[in-house]
Short mmCIF file of C-alpha atoms and ligand atoms in Angstrom, two decimals:
data_model
loop_
_atom_site.label_atom_id
_atom_site.label_comp_id
_atom_site.label_asym_id
_atom_site.label_seq_id
_atom_site.Cartn_x
_atom_site.Cartn_y
_atom_site.Cartn_z
CA MET V 285 93.06 67.46 92.79
CA SER V 286 90.53 68.45 95.00
CA ASN V 287 89.96 72.21 95.81
CA SER V 288 87.74 71.68 98.92
CA ILE V 289 88.98 70.78 102.30
CA ASN V 290 85.77 68.83 102.95
CA THR V 291 86.68 65.59 104.29
CA LYS V 292 87.81 64.58 107.63
CA SER V 293 90.41 62.69 106.43
CA LYS V 294 92.57 65.57 105.12
CA LYS V 295 95.93 65.38 106.50
CA VAL V 296 97.47 68.31 108.53
CA LEU V 297 100.62 68.98 109.70
CA VAL V 298 101.27 71.57 112.26
CA ILE V 299 104.66 73.15 112.52
CA GLY V 300 106.04 74.32 115.40
CA LEU V 301 104.88 72.75 118.73
CA GLY V 302 105.49 75.34 121.03
CA GLN V 303 103.28 77.27 123.17
CA LEU V 304 100.70 78.10 120.85
CA GLY V 305 101.52 75.00 118.19
CA LEU V 306 100.62 72.48 121.05
CA PRO V 307 96.65 73.36 121.59
CA VAL V 308 96.49 74.38 117.53
CA ALA V 309 97.53 70.53 117.22
CA LYS V 310 95.23 68.93 119.91
CA TYR V 311 92.22 71.30 118.56
CA VAL V 312 92.57 70.22 115.22
CA ASN V 313 92.90 66.95 116.18
CA ASP V 314 89.85 66.76 118.34
CA LYS V 315 88.17 68.19 115.12
CA GLY V 316 89.03 64.90 113.47
CA PHE V 317 91.48 65.87 110.83
CA ASP V 318 94.40 63.39 110.54
CA VAL V 319 97.14 65.60 112.33
CA TYR V 320 100.82 65.45 112.60
CA GLY V 321 103.44 67.70 114.06
CA TYR V 322 106.64 68.58 113.44
CA ASP V 323 109.21 70.73 115.29
CA ILE V 324 112.78 71.52 115.32
CA ASN V 325 113.26 70.59 118.60
CA SER V 326 113.13 66.76 119.18
CA GLU V 327 112.02 67.17 122.97
CA SER V 328 108.69 69.38 121.48
CA MET V 329 107.91 66.58 119.51
CA LEU V 330 108.08 64.06 122.57
CA ARG V 331 106.10 66.12 124.39
CA ALA V 332 103.04 66.32 121.27
CA ARG V 333 102.84 62.69 121.07
CA GLU V 334 102.73 62.45 125.18
CA LYS V 335 100.53 65.07 126.14
CA ILE V 336 98.11 65.29 123.00
CA GLY V 337 98.64 61.90 121.60
CA ILE V 338 99.38 63.29 117.97
CA LYS V 339 101.72 61.47 115.44
CA THR V 340 105.00 63.34 114.75
CA THR V 341 107.05 63.52 111.49
CA THR V 342 110.03 65.16 109.76
CA SER V 343 109.10 64.59 106.21
CA PHE V 344 106.67 67.57 104.89
CA ARG V 345 105.27 64.82 101.93
CA ASN V 346 101.66 64.56 101.06
CA PHE V 347 99.73 66.91 103.68
CA ASP V 348 96.62 69.11 102.55
CA ILE V 349 97.36 71.39 104.96
CA TYR V 350 100.08 73.04 106.80
CA ILE V 351 99.58 75.27 109.80
CA ILE V 352 102.73 77.04 110.94
CA CYS V 353 103.15 77.88 114.42
CA VAL V 354 107.27 78.37 114.66
CA SER V 355 108.22 81.47 116.64
CA THR V 356 109.42 84.45 114.89
CA HIS V 357 111.52 86.35 117.34
CA ASN V 358 115.47 86.15 117.45
CA PRO V 359 116.51 83.43 120.20
CA SER V 360 119.39 85.73 121.59
CA ASP V 361 116.72 88.47 122.03
CA ILE V 362 112.94 88.10 122.18
CA SER V 363 111.83 91.24 121.64
CA SER V 364 113.24 91.33 118.12
CA PRO V 365 111.70 89.60 115.30
CA GLN V 366 113.36 87.01 113.06
CA ILE V 367 111.87 84.72 110.34
CA GLU V 368 115.02 82.78 108.99
CA GLY V 369 113.02 79.71 111.03
CA LEU V 370 110.02 80.48 109.21
CA ILE V 371 111.81 80.56 106.12
CA SER V 372 113.43 77.35 106.27
CA VAL V 373 110.48 75.77 106.92
CA ILE V 374 108.85 77.37 103.78
CA ASN V 375 112.05 75.89 101.70
CA LYS V 376 111.43 72.38 103.23
CA ILE V 377 107.41 73.07 102.18
CA SER V 378 108.78 74.37 98.70
CA MET V 379 110.79 71.14 97.99
CA GLU V 380 107.93 68.34 99.86
CA ALA V 381 104.79 69.59 99.57
CA ASN V 382 102.14 68.65 96.64
CA ASN V 383 100.92 71.45 94.31
CA GLY V 384 97.57 73.30 95.53
CA SER V 385 97.95 72.61 99.45
CA LEU V 386 97.38 75.20 101.77
CA VAL V 387 99.75 76.66 103.95
CA SER V 388 98.14 78.96 106.97
CA ILE V 389 100.30 81.15 108.63
CA GLU V 390 99.47 81.42 112.56
CA SER V 391 102.64 82.93 113.52
CA THR V 392 102.85 86.27 114.11
CA ILE V 393 104.82 87.94 110.89
CA PRO V 394 105.91 91.33 109.68
CA LEU V 395 104.13 93.24 106.82
CA GLY V 396 104.90 91.52 103.54
CA THR V 397 105.80 88.31 104.68
CA SER V 398 102.89 85.98 103.27
CA LYS V 399 103.57 87.28 99.60
CA LYS V 400 107.23 86.50 100.07
CA ILE V 401 106.20 83.00 101.31
CA PHE V 402 103.84 82.70 98.22
CA GLU V 403 106.72 83.74 96.11
CA LEU V 404 109.01 81.26 97.59
CA LEU V 405 106.36 78.30 97.28
CA GLU V 406 106.68 79.48 93.37
CA HIS V 407 102.74 80.02 93.46
CA ARG V 408 102.02 76.31 93.61
CA LEU V 409 100.48 76.30 97.12
CA HIS V 410 97.51 78.38 98.37
CA VAL V 411 98.75 80.83 101.52
CA VAL V 412 96.58 82.46 103.91
CA HIS V 413 97.30 84.56 107.14
CA ALA V 414 95.14 83.35 110.00
CA PRO V 415 97.00 85.22 112.81
CA HIS V 416 96.49 83.89 116.88
CA ARG V 417 95.21 85.47 119.52
CA TRP V 418 95.45 82.70 121.88
CA TYR V 419 96.12 83.71 125.45
CA SER V 420 97.55 81.19 128.23
CA LEU V 421 96.12 82.70 131.17
CA GLU V 422 92.63 82.36 129.80
CA GLU V 423 92.41 79.63 127.08
CA GLU V 424 88.90 78.82 127.73
CA LYS V 425 87.70 82.31 126.69
CA TYR V 426 90.71 83.09 124.36
CA GLY V 427 91.88 79.63 123.13
CA VAL V 428 92.17 78.19 119.45
CA ASN V 429 88.51 78.67 118.52
CA GLN V 430 88.26 82.52 119.17
CA LEU V 431 86.82 85.07 116.47
CA ARG V 432 90.05 85.66 114.08
CA VAL V 433 91.10 87.47 111.31
CA ILE V 434 91.96 85.67 107.81
CA GLY V 435 93.21 86.99 104.41
CA GLY V 436 94.89 85.27 101.54
CA VAL V 437 97.51 85.64 99.21
CA ASN V 438 94.74 85.12 96.33
CA PRO V 439 90.93 84.71 96.23
CA CYS V 440 91.52 80.98 95.45
CA CYS V 441 94.00 80.87 98.39
CA LEU V 442 91.31 82.56 100.65
CA LYS V 443 88.39 80.44 99.72
CA LEU V 444 90.35 77.31 100.61
CA GLY V 445 91.50 79.11 103.85
CA GLU V 446 87.86 79.92 105.10
CA GLU V 447 86.54 76.67 104.03
CA PHE V 448 89.06 75.11 106.17
CA TYR V 449 88.62 77.24 109.43
CA THR V 450 84.70 77.91 109.06
CA GLY V 451 83.32 75.30 106.78
CA HIS V 452 82.06 77.64 104.14
CA SER V 453 83.62 80.20 102.11
CA LYS V 454 82.36 83.62 101.74
CA CYS V 455 84.84 84.10 98.69
CA GLY V 456 83.29 84.18 94.98
CA ALA V 457 86.60 83.35 93.73
CA GLN V 458 86.53 80.69 91.20
CA VAL V 459 89.47 78.29 91.77
CA PHE V 460 90.89 76.65 88.68
CA PRO V 461 91.45 73.26 88.68
CA ASP V 462 95.15 73.07 90.51
CA ASP V 463 97.03 71.21 87.16
CA GLU V 464 95.76 73.84 85.02
CA PHE V 465 97.11 76.58 87.99
CA VAL V 466 100.37 74.88 88.52
CA ASN V 467 101.27 74.08 84.89
CA ASN V 468 100.67 77.62 83.89
CA TYR V 469 103.10 79.27 86.23
CA ASN V 470 105.56 76.21 85.63
CA GLY V 471 105.49 77.23 81.95
CA GLN V 472 105.68 80.86 82.71
CA GLU V 473 102.77 81.48 80.71
CA LYS V 474 100.63 84.28 81.96
CA THR V 475 97.46 83.57 80.04
CA ASP V 476 94.78 86.47 80.29
CA ARG V 477 91.84 83.54 81.09
CA SER V 478 89.04 86.02 80.76
CA THR V 479 89.28 84.78 77.25
CA GLN V 480 88.95 81.34 78.06
CA GLY V 481 87.04 81.32 81.14
CA PRO V 482 85.32 83.86 83.62
CA SER V 483 88.43 84.14 85.78
CA THR V 484 91.17 86.38 85.11
CA PHE V 485 94.94 85.31 85.62
CA ILE V 486 96.99 88.55 85.55
CA GLU V 487 100.93 88.75 86.60
CA ASN V 488 100.40 85.22 88.43
CA SER V 489 97.46 87.07 90.43
CA PHE V 490 93.75 86.19 90.60
CA ILE V 491 91.19 88.52 90.17
CA MET V 492 87.88 87.49 92.12
CA ASP V 493 85.27 86.01 89.84
CA THR V 494 82.20 87.59 91.47
CA THR V 495 79.67 85.48 89.24
CA GLN V 496 80.78 82.16 90.86
CA ILE V 497 79.52 82.83 94.45
CA ASN V 498 80.12 79.84 96.31
CA SER V 499 76.86 78.95 98.46
CA GLN V 500 77.88 75.54 99.27
CA GLY V 501 78.44 74.78 102.66
CA TYR V 502 81.61 72.90 103.73
CA SER V 503 81.52 70.29 106.47
CA PRO V 504 83.46 69.38 108.80
CA SER V 505 85.71 72.12 109.64
CA LEU V 506 87.80 73.49 112.08
CA GLU V 507 84.29 75.85 113.27
CA ILE V 508 86.45 78.89 114.10
CA PRO V 509 84.76 81.89 113.59
CA MET V 510 86.63 83.91 110.92
CA HIS V 511 86.55 87.78 109.87
CA THR V 512 87.74 87.83 106.11
CA VAL V 513 89.89 90.92 105.07
CA SER V 514 90.38 91.75 101.49
CA THR V 515 94.12 91.82 101.20
CA ILE V 516 96.69 89.32 103.25
CA GLU V 517 98.32 92.57 104.65
CA ILE V 518 95.54 93.77 106.12
CA ALA V 519 95.62 90.67 108.19
CA GLU V 520 99.40 90.81 108.77
CA LEU V 521 98.77 94.42 109.99
CA THR V 522 96.05 93.56 112.29
CA LYS V 523 97.66 91.50 114.50
CA ILE V 524 100.55 93.56 114.97
CA ILE V 525 98.85 96.68 115.64
CA GLU V 526 96.77 94.74 117.91
CA ASN V 527 99.59 93.82 120.05
CA SER V 528 101.38 97.50 119.52
CA HIS V 529 98.11 98.89 121.28
CA ARG V 530 98.00 96.61 124.20
CA TYR V 531 101.95 98.12 124.25
CA LEU V 532 100.71 101.56 124.38
CA GLN V 533 97.89 100.73 127.05
CA ILE V 534 100.83 99.44 129.31
CA ALA V 535 103.26 101.58 128.51
CA PHE V 536 100.46 104.18 129.72
CA ALA V 537 100.19 102.76 133.23
CA GLU V 538 104.05 102.73 133.75
CA GLU V 539 104.22 106.24 133.32
CA LEU V 540 101.22 107.17 135.29
CA TYR V 541 103.02 104.62 138.12
CA LEU V 542 106.31 106.22 137.70
CA TYR V 543 104.42 109.84 137.37
CA CYS V 544 102.78 108.55 141.06
CA GLN V 545 106.19 107.75 142.36
CA ALA V 546 107.66 110.85 141.61
CA ASN V 547 104.85 113.15 143.10
CA ASN V 548 104.29 110.87 146.13
CA ILE V 549 100.38 109.73 144.92
CA LEU V 550 99.27 106.37 145.64
CA PHE V 551 98.84 104.38 142.40
CA SER V 552 96.61 102.17 143.21
CA GLU V 553 94.16 104.15 144.70
CA LEU V 554 94.15 106.79 141.79
CA ARG V 555 94.36 103.84 139.36
CA ASP V 556 90.64 102.62 140.98
CA ALA V 557 89.66 105.71 141.36
CA LEU V 558 89.74 106.40 137.10
CA ASN V 559 88.74 102.89 136.27
CA THR V 560 85.35 104.23 137.74
CA LYS V 561 84.58 105.87 134.56
CA TRP V 562 82.73 103.52 132.13
CA ASN V 563 85.46 104.30 129.04
CA VAL V 564 88.54 104.28 131.12
CA GLU V 565 90.95 101.37 131.52
CA ILE V 566 93.86 101.78 133.08
CA LEU V 567 96.14 98.63 133.50
CA GLU V 568 98.41 97.58 136.04
CA PRO V 569 101.90 98.10 135.33
CA ARG V 570 104.33 94.88 136.27
CA GLY V 571 107.25 93.76 135.44
CA GLY V 572 107.87 95.63 132.28
CA ILE V 573 106.53 94.89 128.87
CA GLY V 574 108.15 91.69 128.32
CA GLY V 575 107.73 87.99 126.42
CA HIS V 576 108.01 86.94 123.07
CA CYS V 577 105.24 88.71 121.77
CA LEU V 578 104.30 92.16 122.52
CA PRO V 579 107.51 93.73 122.32
CA LYS V 580 108.64 91.89 119.18
CA ASP V 581 105.08 92.74 117.19
CA THR V 582 105.24 96.41 118.16
CA LYS V 583 108.66 96.17 116.30
CA MET V 584 107.37 94.83 113.78
CA PHE V 585 104.77 97.40 113.02
CA LEU V 586 107.31 100.26 113.66
CA ASN V 587 109.89 98.71 110.85
CA SER V 588 106.52 98.48 108.75
CA SER V 589 106.33 101.88 107.57
CA LYS V 590 108.91 104.77 106.38
CA VAL V 591 107.41 107.04 108.80
CA ARG V 592 107.94 106.14 112.11
CA SER V 593 105.23 106.02 115.01
CA LYS V 594 106.40 108.54 117.68
CA ILE V 595 103.92 107.69 120.01
CA LEU V 596 105.22 103.96 120.22
CA LEU V 597 108.98 105.04 120.04
CA SER V 598 107.91 107.18 123.02
CA ALA V 599 106.07 104.08 124.87
CA MET V 600 109.19 102.10 124.46
CA GLU V 601 111.27 104.93 126.33
CA VAL V 602 108.83 104.83 128.78
CA ASP V 603 109.22 100.96 129.42
CA SER V 604 112.67 101.54 129.62
CA LEU V 605 112.61 103.99 132.36
CA TYR V 606 110.01 101.91 134.29
CA ARG V 607 112.19 99.23 133.99
CA ASP V 608 115.50 101.09 135.38
CA PHE V 609 112.90 102.41 137.98
CA MET V 610 111.95 98.95 138.98
CA THR V 611 115.43 97.59 139.13
CA ARG V 612 117.10 100.23 141.21
CA ARG V 613 113.99 100.05 143.53
CA GLU V 614 114.72 96.29 143.82
CA LYS V 615 118.22 96.53 144.24
CA LYS V 616 117.81 99.23 146.89
CA LEU V 617 115.17 96.62 148.95
CA ILE V 618 117.74 93.88 148.83
CA THR V 619 120.62 96.12 150.32
CA SER V 620 117.84 97.20 152.79
CA VAL V 621 116.97 93.54 153.83
CA GLU V 622 120.79 92.86 153.89
CA ASN V 623 121.41 96.06 156.01
CA LEU V 624 118.86 94.74 158.45
CA LYS V 625 120.44 91.51 158.61
CA ASN V 626 123.93 92.86 159.80
N1 NAD R 102 102.16 82.26 122.71
C1 NAD R 102 101.19 83.34 122.67
O1 NAD R 102 100.48 83.56 123.33
C2 NAD R 102 100.91 83.67 121.31
C3 NAD R 102 99.65 84.09 120.65
C4 NAD R 102 99.56 84.61 119.69
C5 NAD R 102 100.56 84.69 118.63
N2 NAD R 102 101.72 84.09 118.88
C6 NAD R 102 102.78 83.93 117.87
O2 NAD R 102 102.72 82.56 117.44
C7 NAD R 102 104.19 82.17 117.01
C8 NAD R 102 104.90 81.09 117.82
O3 NAD R 102 104.62 81.63 119.28
P1 NAD R 102 104.87 80.29 120.46
O4 NAD R 102 104.41 81.29 121.63
O5 NAD R 102 104.16 78.87 120.33
O6 NAD R 102 106.35 80.06 120.68
P2 NAD R 102 107.41 79.30 121.15
O7 NAD R 102 108.65 79.41 121.27
O8 NAD R 102 106.49 78.46 122.56
O9 NAD R 102 107.26 77.92 120.16
C9 NAD R 102 107.64 77.84 118.91
C10 NAD R 102 108.06 76.56 118.71
O10 NAD R 102 108.62 76.88 117.11
C11 NAD R 102 109.67 75.60 117.02
N3 NAD R 102 110.38 76.04 115.92
C12 NAD R 102 111.29 77.37 115.99
N4 NAD R 102 111.94 77.30 114.52
C13 NAD R 102 111.46 76.15 113.95
C14 NAD R 102 112.01 75.69 113.08
N5 NAD R 102 112.56 76.31 111.85
N6 NAD R 102 111.44 74.44 112.29
C15 NAD R 102 110.32 73.95 113.31
N7 NAD R 102 109.91 74.37 114.40
C16 NAD R 102 110.41 75.72 114.67
C17 NAD R 102 110.38 76.09 118.47
O11 NAD R 102 111.09 74.98 118.60
C18 NAD R 102 109.22 75.99 119.21
O12 NAD R 102 108.60 74.73 119.90
C19 NAD R 102 105.00 83.43 117.35
O13 NAD R 102 105.08 83.95 116.22
C20 NAD R 102 104.06 84.32 118.22
O14 NAD R 102 104.34 85.49 118.11
C21 NAD R 102 102.01 83.52 120.36
#
């Protein structure tokens, strides 16, 4: 089995064909890979066939790469994380996928999820996390091929992931022949490979072999610039902290808005004045911090630590006060319009 993702005929399955998965599938297809799509929702599969012309399938067999773009929020409360859907996808991959394939998680996930997934896959598949920064309102600039972060469970996972995304690997991991990798795991044989070769296998983990730097370029690839991090946890944290940071910025704008309302100050004028300074960027508060990304990802970050972030908890409180204020104001407006009519 090959350890390099270096041919155009590689079969890729994009799982989850929603707001993110659809442009991802289109991009990978445009790059010349043999792309299939799967979604739990048959209408999403139909849309993928009609809109971007990819094939769809319900079988997870015989793919080289699995890109996971499923939702990770609770369907009945979009501001709360839920990874049951993701886990069910992983169980299906575990049952049907070939040893040594690559699983790239592009969905936003709680800290520690990637390693759990690697365990569920019984260490038979390579796992990387390449969280997305896709922004629907500015797809040209912040689309699929913008700079992203990538981390791997093991150096061999990272090597395959880097090859797939960028075309080359900066990682010096020596990747064992996959059959050997799998036989060893299946036989529960934890061998110290330092006696057999240059890499070491300890507790089912690979230690990077820096003597085996891979200077070979791989082509074609997705040609996406990637920032490599040394652990998959850093990749997981990067995404949820990015969005927590954005949450804070919006909450601050909401608080300023409430301040202006309470003190009879024109918010727009104050904001314009503040934003003339080179290092100040006060955002415009709108209808509250909504959608299925910022609130959920901020909760993922909050839940990732035993020490709860005071500043984020306060930001959530501010957002709630701001929403209450906006709802009361809207109600007042409706009442006054109705009074005017009568
Ligand atoms: N939309 C964005 O701008 C954006 C940006 C960065 C990261 N993300 C992250 O990407 C992930 C997907 O987001 P999205 O906006 O595409 O969500 P979405 O709700 O638009 O799409 C998710 C898709 O996953 C499918 N799905 C859910 N469970 C499934 C399962 N078990 N098997 C197969 N398909 C399943 C749904 O049917 C849906 O089509 C989330 O983790 C989100 O936080 C989204």
